[in-house]
């Protein structure tokens, strides 16, 4: 057993980030300014996106995307049930209705056939305005058929890429595939600004709208009011929010983005060790997307490895998933569960009538999954210790 607790995640912050933040602190300009503009420009170059808008969180990014496309009360957005709270709650912020669908059992991303069935059936008196796919754990959704459905049914695709920097789909980076893509830079994400997010799009009108709405709906370049070349005068052009990203946070993002590829290679190394250790281990199964993303040359698809979930074969074990997590904690190893399907939560049951049993693939996955630590600061020795602890627990508690 480890003598020191290994957290589920530790951000990888180096001296470069510290120096960039100190430079910002000493500049006298702390809120949205030149560092944020630089972060946005760097992000465009990195992803290949035409426009990027930095915001205060991934949730804010999704909210602004739906607001920019004009989602109205009573309109529906198709969302996979296997996702975090933010993906659906932003629909509710605007009075919309989250229309949940199941996930593909192979990839754990949105089930394209289920999306098409919802679009084809429609709903009397209701309008479906958007599809909101989630790249679960960093594995890409099947975007081509989703974009085809968006054209055929005239719905937008708002891409939830909170897990997906950098994720590649058929050689193209996520962030350039959908109408709008929302990234998260929360403390546990593949790069972090502490709290923060980014929107990317090729649509200039949407980019302008999202930028304006990110700061109270005030006319462009409102942040320059207190600079030498700025003006005190401003106009509120549309309803907005307080979603701008500070230069302090952007300073972290500038340096984190430079390390993004190195971070990915390290997570890939951890994932390969895990997959080697768990393949063929009685009591543990792996999602197909995990098995097929390790140990092969990088092709058109590339997993970002934000998460590494395993599936417990509970019929082979004498303990349940909650006890397994506690036993791991007793080995000084942190873990988590991603996610409790949204349709199982009281809010969505009470407000929209969802019930258990509605989405069996997501429910079955949720009942068995455990997310293991996977981040660049993990050493080879720590990775081996996690793998050994998991396999030893499975062996100790086998039926």
mmCIF file of C-alpha atoms in Angstrom:
data_model
loop_
_atom_site.group_PDB
_atom_site.id
_atom_site.type_symbol
_atom_site.label_atom_id
_atom_site.label_comp_id
_atom_site.label_asym_id
_atom_site.label_seq_id
_atom_site.Cartn_x
_atom_site.Cartn_y
_atom_site.Cartn_z
ATOM 1 C CA UNK A 1 0.000 0.000 0.000
ATOM 2 C CA UNK A 2 1.149 3.542 -0.741
ATOM 3 C CA UNK A 3 2.355 5.532 2.271
ATOM 4 C CA UNK A 4 1.139 8.849 0.814
ATOM 5 C CA UNK A 5 -2.320 9.497 -0.617
ATOM 6 C CA UNK A 6 -2.448 9.802 -4.429
ATOM 7 C CA UNK A 7 -5.265 12.233 -5.319
ATOM 8 C CA UNK A 8 -7.593 11.577 -8.228
ATOM 9 C CA UNK A 9 -6.075 14.610 -9.943
ATOM 10 C CA UNK A 10 -3.259 17.109 -9.409
ATOM 11 C CA UNK A 11 -2.824 20.003 -11.871
ATOM 12 C CA UNK A 12 0.552 20.251 -13.591
ATOM 13 C CA UNK A 13 1.708 23.783 -12.827
ATOM 14 C CA UNK A 14 5.342 24.727 -13.485
ATOM 15 C CA UNK A 15 7.568 27.732 -13.038
ATOM 16 C CA UNK A 16 6.529 29.032 -16.473
ATOM 17 C CA UNK A 17 2.938 29.473 -15.273
ATOM 18 C CA UNK A 18 4.124 31.113 -12.050
ATOM 19 C CA UNK A 19 6.313 33.578 -13.982
ATOM 20 C CA UNK A 20 3.504 34.446 -16.416
ATOM 21 C CA UNK A 21 1.066 35.124 -13.573
ATOM 22 C CA UNK A 22 3.640 37.226 -11.720
ATOM 23 C CA UNK A 23 4.228 39.219 -14.904
ATOM 24 C CA UNK A 24 0.499 39.921 -15.073
ATOM 25 C CA UNK A 25 0.310 40.886 -11.401
ATOM 26 C CA UNK A 26 3.163 43.319 -11.853
ATOM 27 C CA UNK A 27 1.633 44.807 -14.997
ATOM 28 C CA UNK A 28 -1.169 46.439 -13.056
ATOM 29 C CA UNK A 29 -3.845 44.968 -15.387
ATOM 30 C CA UNK A 30 -5.545 41.936 -13.845
ATOM 31 C CA UNK A 31 -8.921 41.540 -15.545
ATOM 32 C CA UNK A 32 -9.691 40.829 -19.203
ATOM 33 C CA UNK A 33 -7.021 42.445 -21.364
ATOM 34 C CA UNK A 34 -4.008 41.759 -23.530
ATOM 35 C CA UNK A 35 -3.136 38.405 -21.940
ATOM 36 C CA UNK A 36 -6.638 37.123 -22.596
ATOM 37 C CA UNK A 37 -6.447 38.305 -26.216
ATOM 38 C CA UNK A 38 -3.104 36.514 -26.528
ATOM 39 C CA UNK A 39 -4.567 33.321 -25.062
ATOM 40 C CA UNK A 40 -7.421 33.469 -27.577
ATOM 41 C CA UNK A 41 -5.006 33.965 -30.477
ATOM 42 C CA UNK A 42 -2.809 31.089 -29.285
ATOM 43 C CA UNK A 43 -5.873 28.877 -28.959
ATOM 44 C CA UNK A 44 -6.935 29.606 -32.528
ATOM 45 C CA UNK A 45 -3.472 28.711 -33.814
ATOM 46 C CA UNK A 46 -3.378 25.516 -31.764
ATOM 47 C CA UNK A 47 -6.820 24.192 -32.706
ATOM 48 C CA UNK A 48 -7.153 25.685 -36.176
ATOM 49 C CA UNK A 49 -10.352 27.477 -35.161
ATOM 50 C CA UNK A 50 -11.212 30.749 -36.863
ATOM 51 C CA UNK A 51 -12.488 32.552 -33.746
ATOM 52 C CA UNK A 52 -11.961 31.945 -30.030
ATOM 53 C CA UNK A 53 -13.667 33.650 -27.085
ATOM 54 C CA UNK A 54 -12.253 33.105 -23.578
ATOM 55 C CA UNK A 55 -14.821 32.877 -20.776
ATOM 56 C CA UNK A 56 -15.018 32.147 -17.068
ATOM 57 C CA UNK A 57 -15.977 28.449 -17.279
ATOM 58 C CA UNK A 58 -16.997 25.650 -19.598
ATOM 59 C CA UNK A 59 -20.537 26.085 -18.310
ATOM 60 C CA UNK A 60 -20.465 29.752 -19.295
ATOM 61 C CA UNK A 61 -19.211 28.706 -22.723
ATOM 62 C CA UNK A 62 -22.141 26.351 -23.295
ATOM 63 C CA UNK A 63 -24.629 28.929 -22.010
ATOM 64 C CA UNK A 64 -23.293 31.628 -24.340
ATOM 65 C CA UNK A 65 -23.320 29.260 -27.312
ATOM 66 C CA UNK A 66 -27.004 28.454 -26.810
ATOM 67 C CA UNK A 67 -27.826 32.108 -26.193
ATOM 68 C CA UNK A 68 -25.986 33.175 -29.353
ATOM 69 C CA UNK A 69 -27.917 30.676 -31.471
ATOM 70 C CA UNK A 70 -31.137 32.101 -30.040
ATOM 71 C CA UNK A 71 -32.527 29.204 -28.007
ATOM 72 C CA UNK A 72 -35.956 30.178 -26.711
ATOM 73 C CA UNK A 73 -38.179 28.939 -23.908
ATOM 74 C CA UNK A 74 -39.866 25.640 -24.704
ATOM 75 C CA UNK A 75 -37.402 24.662 -27.428
ATOM 76 C CA UNK A 76 -35.473 21.406 -27.085
ATOM 77 C CA UNK A 77 -31.793 20.474 -27.178
ATOM 78 C CA UNK A 78 -30.709 16.846 -27.556
ATOM 79 C CA UNK A 79 -28.197 15.933 -24.825
ATOM 80 C CA UNK A 80 -26.619 12.579 -23.866
ATOM 81 C CA UNK A 81 -27.668 11.534 -20.373
ATOM 82 C CA UNK A 82 -24.119 10.383 -19.545
ATOM 83 C CA UNK A 83 -22.554 13.767 -18.869
ATOM 84 C CA UNK A 84 -21.949 16.361 -16.167
ATOM 85 C CA UNK A 85 -24.631 18.720 -14.888
ATOM 86 C CA UNK A 86 -23.509 21.657 -17.047
ATOM 87 C CA UNK A 87 -24.429 20.067 -20.377
ATOM 88 C CA UNK A 88 -28.146 20.121 -19.600
ATOM 89 C CA UNK A 89 -28.537 22.880 -17.029
ATOM 90 C CA UNK A 90 -27.491 25.539 -19.557
ATOM 91 C CA UNK A 91 -30.501 24.528 -21.661
ATOM 92 C CA UNK A 92 -32.718 25.172 -18.659
ATOM 93 C CA UNK A 93 -31.106 28.575 -18.023
ATOM 94 C CA UNK A 94 -32.754 29.768 -21.240
ATOM 95 C CA UNK A 95 -36.070 28.055 -20.574
ATOM 96 C CA UNK A 96 -35.263 25.239 -22.990
ATOM 97 C CA UNK A 97 -35.940 21.538 -22.516
ATOM 98 C CA UNK A 98 -33.077 19.009 -22.408
ATOM 99 C CA UNK A 99 -34.085 16.007 -24.521
ATOM 100 C CA UNK A 100 -31.950 13.154 -23.222
ATOM 101 C CA UNK A 101 -30.741 10.252 -25.340
ATOM 102 C CA UNK A 102 -28.623 7.195 -24.566
ATOM 103 C CA UNK A 103 -24.969 6.682 -25.437
ATOM 104 C CA UNK A 104 -23.221 4.289 -27.789
ATOM 105 C CA UNK A 105 -22.056 1.239 -25.779
ATOM 106 C CA UNK A 106 -18.741 1.145 -27.659
ATOM 107 C CA UNK A 107 -17.703 4.791 -27.339
ATOM 108 C CA UNK A 108 -19.897 6.093 -24.461
ATOM 109 C CA UNK A 109 -20.583 9.158 -26.612
ATOM 110 C CA UNK A 110 -23.988 10.254 -27.884
ATOM 111 C CA UNK A 111 -25.873 7.533 -29.774
ATOM 112 C CA UNK A 112 -26.261 8.911 -33.299
ATOM 113 C CA UNK A 113 -29.125 6.543 -34.123
ATOM 114 C CA UNK A 114 -31.001 7.707 -31.034
ATOM 115 C CA UNK A 115 -30.463 11.324 -32.088
ATOM 116 C CA UNK A 116 -31.820 10.610 -35.541
ATOM 117 C CA UNK A 117 -34.850 8.824 -34.094
ATOM 118 C CA UNK A 118 -35.678 11.847 -31.944
ATOM 119 C CA UNK A 119 -35.256 14.240 -34.858
ATOM 120 C CA UNK A 120 -37.307 12.051 -37.182
ATOM 121 C CA UNK A 121 -40.148 11.602 -34.701
ATOM 122 C CA UNK A 122 -40.202 15.218 -33.613
ATOM 123 C CA UNK A 123 -42.770 16.186 -31.050
ATOM 124 C CA UNK A 124 -46.063 17.940 -31.641
ATOM 125 C CA UNK A 125 -45.887 21.559 -30.624
ATOM 126 C CA UNK A 126 -42.159 21.356 -29.836
ATOM 127 C CA UNK A 127 -39.121 22.570 -31.747
ATOM 128 C CA UNK A 128 -35.743 20.843 -31.560
ATOM 129 C CA UNK A 129 -33.075 23.502 -32.034
ATOM 130 C CA UNK A 130 -29.737 21.846 -31.333
ATOM 131 C CA UNK A 131 -27.705 18.714 -30.676
ATOM 132 C CA UNK A 132 -25.188 18.919 -27.838
ATOM 133 C CA UNK A 133 -22.717 16.002 -28.174
ATOM 134 C CA UNK A 134 -20.185 15.319 -25.396
ATOM 135 C CA UNK A 135 -16.764 13.808 -26.120
ATOM 136 C CA UNK A 136 -16.887 11.546 -23.092
ATOM 137 C CA UNK A 137 -13.518 11.194 -21.354
ATOM 138 C CA UNK A 138 -11.776 12.710 -24.373
ATOM 139 C CA UNK A 139 -12.916 10.179 -26.989
ATOM 140 C CA UNK A 140 -14.442 11.811 -30.095
ATOM 141 C CA UNK A 141 -18.126 11.598 -30.907
ATOM 142 C CA UNK A 142 -18.986 10.404 -34.404
ATOM 143 C CA UNK A 143 -19.230 13.928 -35.770
ATOM 144 C CA UNK A 144 -19.795 13.407 -39.502
ATOM 145 C CA UNK A 145 -23.257 11.827 -39.181
ATOM 146 C CA UNK A 146 -24.170 14.361 -36.478
ATOM 147 C CA UNK A 147 -23.254 17.240 -38.770
ATOM 148 C CA UNK A 148 -25.220 15.576 -41.573
ATOM 149 C CA UNK A 149 -28.261 15.371 -39.280
ATOM 150 C CA UNK A 150 -27.807 19.031 -38.390
ATOM 151 C CA UNK A 151 -28.044 19.980 -42.051
ATOM 152 C CA UNK A 152 -30.965 17.698 -42.842
ATOM 153 C CA UNK A 153 -33.038 18.786 -39.862
ATOM 154 C CA UNK A 154 -31.716 22.364 -39.642
ATOM 155 C CA UNK A 155 -30.506 22.134 -36.079
ATOM 156 C CA UNK A 156 -27.266 23.519 -34.661
ATOM 157 C CA UNK A 157 -24.485 21.388 -33.190
ATOM 158 C CA UNK A 158 -23.052 22.818 -29.965
ATOM 159 C CA UNK A 159 -20.049 20.688 -29.100
ATOM 160 C CA UNK A 160 -19.317 20.012 -25.412
ATOM 161 C CA UNK A 161 -15.541 19.521 -25.527
ATOM 162 C CA UNK A 162 -14.911 19.902 -21.788
ATOM 163 C CA UNK A 163 -12.896 16.647 -21.904
ATOM 164 C CA UNK A 164 -11.515 16.984 -25.399
ATOM 165 C CA UNK A 165 -8.347 19.055 -25.616
ATOM 166 C CA UNK A 166 -6.746 17.787 -27.742
ATOM 167 C CA UNK A 167 -9.067 15.232 -29.344
ATOM 168 C CA UNK A 168 -8.926 14.372 -33.052
ATOM 169 C CA UNK A 169 -11.722 13.031 -35.238
ATOM 170 C CA UNK A 170 -10.714 11.762 -38.667
ATOM 171 C CA UNK A 171 -7.592 13.891 -38.531
ATOM 172 C CA UNK A 172 -9.439 17.071 -37.543
ATOM 173 C CA UNK A 173 -9.174 18.616 -34.100
ATOM 174 C CA UNK A 174 -12.272 18.981 -31.979
ATOM 175 C CA UNK A 175 -12.940 22.697 -31.905
ATOM 176 C CA UNK A 176 -13.227 22.963 -35.683
ATOM 177 C CA UNK A 177 -16.035 20.473 -36.366
ATOM 178 C CA UNK A 178 -19.276 21.854 -34.895
ATOM 179 C CA UNK A 179 -21.112 25.153 -35.205
ATOM 180 C CA UNK A 180 -19.716 26.136 -31.810
ATOM 181 C CA UNK A 181 -17.398 24.223 -29.479
ATOM 182 C CA UNK A 182 -17.129 24.792 -25.726
ATOM 183 C CA UNK A 183 -13.963 23.859 -23.803
ATOM 184 C CA UNK A 184 -13.385 23.777 -20.046
ATOM 185 C CA UNK A 185 -10.218 24.716 -18.159
ATOM 186 C CA UNK A 186 -11.428 23.657 -14.717
ATOM 187 C CA UNK A 187 -8.732 22.484 -12.285
ATOM 188 C CA UNK A 188 -9.082 18.804 -13.270
ATOM 189 C CA UNK A 189 -9.121 19.306 -17.041
ATOM 190 C CA UNK A 190 -6.353 18.526 -19.537
ATOM 191 C CA UNK A 191 -5.121 22.115 -19.267
ATOM 192 C CA UNK A 192 -6.266 24.475 -16.548
ATOM 193 C CA UNK A 193 -6.714 28.138 -15.757
ATOM 194 C CA UNK A 194 -8.163 27.247 -12.345
ATOM 195 C CA UNK A 195 -11.627 28.156 -13.561
ATOM 196 C CA UNK A 196 -12.197 29.049 -17.192
ATOM 197 C CA UNK A 197 -13.375 28.048 -20.624
ATOM 198 C CA UNK A 198 -13.139 28.821 -24.334
ATOM 199 C CA UNK A 199 -15.559 28.998 -27.249
ATOM 200 C CA UNK A 200 -14.479 28.329 -30.822
ATOM 201 C CA UNK A 201 -16.461 28.856 -34.008
ATOM 202 C CA UNK A 202 -16.093 29.713 -37.679
ATOM 203 C CA UNK A 203 -19.190 31.924 -37.528
ATOM 204 C CA UNK A 204 -18.175 35.572 -37.141
ATOM 205 C CA UNK A 205 -21.662 36.709 -36.102
ATOM 206 C CA UNK A 206 -21.859 34.105 -33.358
ATOM 207 C CA UNK A 207 -18.327 34.909 -32.209
ATOM 208 C CA UNK A 208 -19.199 38.595 -31.927
ATOM 209 C CA UNK A 209 -22.433 37.838 -30.099
ATOM 210 C CA UNK A 210 -20.752 35.497 -27.625
ATOM 211 C CA UNK A 211 -17.968 37.978 -26.952
ATOM 212 C CA UNK A 212 -20.449 40.777 -26.323
ATOM 213 C CA UNK A 213 -22.672 38.650 -24.090
ATOM 214 C CA UNK A 214 -19.655 37.485 -22.080
ATOM 215 C CA UNK A 215 -19.390 41.007 -20.594
ATOM 216 C CA UNK A 216 -22.892 42.297 -19.868
ATOM 217 C CA UNK A 217 -23.799 42.742 -23.548
ATOM 218 C CA UNK A 218 -21.688 45.890 -23.650
ATOM 219 C CA UNK A 219 -20.346 47.018 -27.011
ATOM 220 C CA UNK A 220 -17.061 45.516 -28.176
ATOM 221 C CA UNK A 221 -13.789 46.237 -26.393
ATOM 222 C CA UNK A 222 -15.568 47.351 -23.228
ATOM 223 C CA UNK A 223 -12.539 46.168 -21.257
ATOM 224 C CA UNK A 224 -10.512 49.032 -22.776
ATOM 225 C CA UNK A 225 -12.572 51.680 -20.947
ATOM 226 C CA UNK A 226 -9.848 52.081 -18.325
ATOM 227 C CA UNK A 227 -6.891 51.904 -20.712
ATOM 228 C CA UNK A 228 -5.227 55.079 -22.020
ATOM 229 C CA UNK A 229 -6.843 54.767 -25.425
ATOM 230 C CA UNK A 230 -10.246 53.792 -24.066
ATOM 231 C CA UNK A 231 -13.414 55.776 -23.477
ATOM 232 C CA UNK A 232 -15.753 55.949 -20.499
ATOM 233 C CA UNK A 233 -18.761 55.728 -22.823
ATOM 234 C CA UNK A 234 -20.392 52.357 -23.499
ATOM 235 C CA UNK A 235 -23.691 50.960 -24.722
ATOM 236 C CA UNK A 236 -25.525 47.806 -23.739
ATOM 237 C CA UNK A 237 -26.465 46.268 -27.069
ATOM 238 C CA UNK A 238 -28.050 43.030 -25.825
ATOM 239 C CA UNK A 239 -28.700 41.039 -22.672
ATOM 240 C CA UNK A 240 -25.373 39.793 -21.337
ATOM 241 C CA UNK A 241 -23.659 38.024 -18.458
ATOM 242 C CA UNK A 242 -20.496 38.329 -16.359
ATOM 243 C CA UNK A 243 -18.548 35.553 -18.054
ATOM 244 C CA UNK A 244 -15.261 37.208 -19.068
ATOM 245 C CA UNK A 245 -11.922 35.526 -18.265
ATOM 246 C CA UNK A 246 -9.313 37.499 -16.323
ATOM 247 C CA UNK A 247 -5.739 38.086 -17.487
ATOM 248 C CA UNK A 248 -4.542 36.251 -14.367
ATOM 249 C CA UNK A 249 -6.365 33.099 -15.470
ATOM 250 C CA UNK A 250 -5.330 33.613 -19.091
ATOM 251 C CA UNK A 251 -1.690 33.787 -17.985
ATOM 252 C CA UNK A 252 -2.012 30.226 -16.753
ATOM 253 C CA UNK A 253 -3.733 29.250 -19.992
ATOM 254 C CA UNK A 254 -0.988 30.676 -22.206
ATOM 255 C CA UNK A 255 1.662 28.495 -20.599
ATOM 256 C CA UNK A 256 -0.588 25.448 -20.136
ATOM 257 C CA UNK A 257 -1.480 25.474 -23.836
ATOM 258 C CA UNK A 258 2.216 25.371 -24.756
ATOM 259 C CA UNK A 259 2.478 22.126 -22.787
ATOM 260 C CA UNK A 260 -0.751 20.584 -24.070
ATOM 261 C CA UNK A 261 0.926 18.088 -26.430
ATOM 262 C CA UNK A 262 3.449 17.023 -23.780
ATOM 263 C CA UNK A 263 0.636 16.584 -21.280
ATOM 264 C CA UNK A 264 -1.223 14.377 -23.761
ATOM 265 C CA UNK A 265 1.791 12.154 -24.377
ATOM 266 C CA UNK A 266 2.160 11.612 -20.637
ATOM 267 C CA UNK A 267 -1.534 10.734 -20.202
ATOM 268 C CA UNK A 268 -1.226 8.342 -23.126
ATOM 269 C CA UNK A 269 1.660 6.610 -21.373
ATOM 270 C CA UNK A 270 -0.414 6.206 -18.203
ATOM 271 C CA UNK A 271 -3.364 4.888 -20.228
ATOM 272 C CA UNK A 272 -1.163 2.307 -21.987
ATOM 273 C CA UNK A 273 0.162 0.988 -18.679
ATOM 274 C CA UNK A 274 -3.355 0.700 -17.292
ATOM 275 C CA UNK A 275 -4.674 -1.047 -20.376
ATOM 276 C CA UNK A 276 -1.793 -3.515 -20.376
ATOM 277 C CA UNK A 277 -2.422 -4.264 -16.694
ATOM 278 C CA UNK A 278 -6.203 -4.694 -16.933
ATOM 279 C CA UNK A 279 -6.586 -6.464 -20.282
ATOM 280 C CA UNK A 280 -7.664 -10.006 -19.578
ATOM 281 C CA UNK A 281 -7.977 -9.398 -15.828
ATOM 282 C CA UNK A 282 -11.008 -11.299 -14.440
ATOM 283 C CA UNK A 283 -13.321 -8.906 -12.666
ATOM 284 C CA UNK A 284 -12.379 -5.866 -14.751
ATOM 285 C CA UNK A 285 -13.619 -4.864 -18.173
ATOM 286 C CA UNK A 286 -12.644 -1.886 -20.282
ATOM 287 C CA UNK A 287 -14.818 0.200 -22.617
ATOM 288 C CA UNK A 288 -14.081 -0.668 -26.233
ATOM 289 C CA UNK A 289 -12.946 2.886 -26.941
ATOM 290 C CA UNK A 290 -10.299 2.464 -24.214
ATOM 291 C CA UNK A 291 -9.020 -0.852 -25.551
ATOM 292 C CA UNK A 292 -8.804 0.358 -29.135
ATOM 293 C CA UNK A 293 -7.174 3.694 -28.268
ATOM 294 C CA UNK A 294 -4.099 2.186 -26.608
ATOM 295 C CA UNK A 295 -1.115 0.412 -28.088
ATOM 296 C CA UNK A 296 -1.749 1.351 -31.708
ATOM 297 C CA UNK A 297 -0.182 4.068 -33.882
ATOM 298 C CA UNK A 298 -2.028 7.380 -33.853
ATOM 299 C CA UNK A 299 -4.370 7.552 -36.782
ATOM 300 C CA UNK A 300 -7.219 9.842 -37.640
ATOM 301 C CA UNK A 301 -8.791 9.366 -34.167
ATOM 302 C CA UNK A 302 -6.923 10.443 -31.044
ATOM 303 C CA UNK A 303 -8.174 10.173 -27.484
ATOM 304 C CA UNK A 304 -7.404 13.087 -25.128
ATOM 305 C CA UNK A 305 -7.454 10.782 -22.066
ATOM 306 C CA UNK A 306 -9.126 13.186 -19.682
ATOM 307 C CA UNK A 307 -10.663 10.135 -18.001
ATOM 308 C CA UNK A 308 -9.684 6.494 -17.658
ATOM 309 C CA UNK A 309 -12.755 4.496 -16.556
ATOM 310 C CA UNK A 310 -12.730 0.792 -15.740
ATOM 311 C CA UNK A 311 -15.810 -1.398 -15.431
ATOM 312 C CA UNK A 312 -16.170 -3.723 -12.449
ATOM 313 C CA UNK A 313 -17.670 -7.126 -13.169
ATOM 314 C CA UNK A 314 -19.829 -7.036 -10.055
ATOM 315 C CA UNK A 315 -21.058 -10.598 -10.570
ATOM 316 C CA UNK A 316 -17.475 -11.769 -9.985
ATOM 317 C CA UNK A 317 -16.989 -9.586 -6.898
ATOM 318 C CA UNK A 318 -18.280 -9.895 -3.343
ATOM 319 C CA UNK A 319 -18.340 -6.093 -2.862
ATOM 320 C CA UNK A 320 -20.187 -3.320 -4.640
ATOM 321 C CA UNK A 321 -18.716 -0.330 -6.465
ATOM 322 C CA UNK A 322 -18.984 2.026 -3.469
ATOM 323 C CA UNK A 323 -17.043 -0.413 -1.271
ATOM 324 C CA UNK A 324 -14.439 -0.879 -4.025
ATOM 325 C CA UNK A 325 -13.816 2.888 -4.090
ATOM 326 C CA UNK A 326 -13.489 2.928 -0.296
ATOM 327 C CA UNK A 327 -11.000 0.049 -0.444
ATOM 328 C CA UNK A 328 -8.974 1.979 -3.034
ATOM 329 C CA UNK A 329 -9.019 4.952 -0.701
ATOM 330 C CA UNK A 330 -7.731 2.641 2.010
ATOM 331 C CA UNK A 331 -4.808 1.908 -0.317
ATOM 332 C CA UNK A 332 -4.193 5.684 -0.427
ATOM 333 C CA UNK A 333 -5.476 6.003 -3.990
ATOM 334 C CA UNK A 334 -8.161 8.449 -5.053
ATOM 335 C CA UNK A 335 -10.800 7.647 -7.670
ATOM 336 C CA UNK A 336 -14.186 8.910 -8.822
ATOM 337 C CA UNK A 337 -17.305 8.077 -10.870
ATOM 338 C CA UNK A 338 -18.150 9.778 -14.194
ATOM 339 C CA UNK A 339 -21.102 10.223 -14.310
ATOM 340 C CA UNK A 340 -24.447 9.680 -12.627
ATOM 341 C CA UNK A 341 -26.724 9.844 -15.693
ATOM 342 C CA UNK A 342 -28.698 13.067 -15.652
ATOM 343 C CA UNK A 343 -32.100 11.409 -16.004
ATOM 344 C CA UNK A 344 -31.546 9.712 -12.626
ATOM 345 C CA UNK A 345 -31.291 13.032 -10.761
ATOM 346 C CA UNK A 346 -34.360 14.377 -8.914
ATOM 347 C CA UNK A 347 -34.416 17.719 -10.756
ATOM 348 C CA UNK A 348 -34.811 16.142 -14.195
ATOM 349 C CA UNK A 349 -37.278 13.562 -12.937
ATOM 350 C CA UNK A 350 -39.423 16.158 -11.157
ATOM 351 C CA UNK A 351 -39.354 18.757 -13.939
ATOM 352 C CA UNK A 352 -39.303 16.651 -17.113
ATOM 353 C CA UNK A 353 -40.670 13.262 -16.089
ATOM 354 C CA UNK A 354 -37.557 11.138 -16.699
ATOM 355 C CA UNK A 355 -37.421 7.783 -14.929
ATOM 356 C CA UNK A 356 -34.868 5.028 -14.258
ATOM 357 C CA UNK A 357 -34.695 2.459 -17.040
ATOM 358 C CA UNK A 358 -35.105 5.020 -19.818
ATOM 359 C CA UNK A 359 -31.486 4.823 -21.018
ATOM 360 C CA UNK A 360 -30.098 1.359 -20.259
ATOM 361 C CA UNK A 361 -26.607 1.726 -21.769
ATOM 362 C CA UNK A 362 -25.771 4.765 -19.652
ATOM 363 C CA UNK A 363 -27.317 3.191 -16.552
ATOM 364 C CA UNK A 364 -25.396 -0.054 -16.988
ATOM 365 C CA UNK A 365 -22.122 1.800 -17.462
ATOM 366 C CA UNK A 366 -22.763 4.034 -14.465
ATOM 367 C CA UNK A 367 -23.469 1.055 -12.199
ATOM 368 C CA UNK A 368 -20.018 -0.434 -12.890
ATOM 369 C CA UNK A 369 -17.633 2.399 -13.685
ATOM 370 C CA UNK A 370 -14.725 3.710 -11.630
ATOM 371 C CA UNK A 371 -12.474 6.504 -12.918
ATOM 372 C CA UNK A 372 -8.798 6.086 -12.063
ATOM 373 C CA UNK A 373 -6.165 8.833 -11.693
ATOM 374 C CA UNK A 374 -4.628 9.891 -15.015
ATOM 375 C CA UNK A 375 -2.607 13.105 -15.233
ATOM 376 C CA UNK A 376 0.850 14.237 -16.346
ATOM 377 C CA UNK A 377 2.341 14.480 -12.854
ATOM 378 C CA UNK A 378 1.807 10.770 -12.246
ATOM 379 C CA UNK A 379 5.070 8.842 -12.307
ATOM 380 C CA UNK A 380 5.514 5.397 -13.821
ATOM 381 C CA UNK A 381 5.833 4.035 -10.290
ATOM 382 C CA UNK A 382 2.550 5.621 -9.220
ATOM 383 C CA UNK A 383 0.811 4.284 -12.303
ATOM 384 C CA UNK A 384 2.011 0.777 -11.499
ATOM 385 C CA UNK A 385 0.902 1.180 -7.875
ATOM 386 C CA UNK A 386 -2.621 2.131 -8.966
ATOM 387 C CA UNK A 387 -2.830 -0.795 -11.381
ATOM 388 C CA UNK A 388 -1.532 -3.232 -8.771
ATOM 389 C CA UNK A 389 -3.932 -1.952 -6.126
ATOM 390 C CA UNK A 390 -6.909 -2.370 -8.471
ATOM 391 C CA UNK A 391 -5.965 -5.898 -9.555
ATOM 392 C CA UNK A 392 -5.166 -6.951 -5.975
ATOM 393 C CA UNK A 393 -8.565 -5.714 -4.754
ATOM 394 C CA UNK A 394 -10.328 -7.577 -7.537
ATOM 395 C CA UNK A 395 -8.437 -10.744 -6.574
ATOM 396 C CA UNK A 396 -9.094 -10.284 -2.825
ATOM 397 C CA UNK A 397 -12.831 -9.768 -3.245
ATOM 398 C CA UNK A 398 -13.546 -12.284 -5.997
ATOM 399 C CA UNK A 399 -16.480 -14.559 -5.369
#
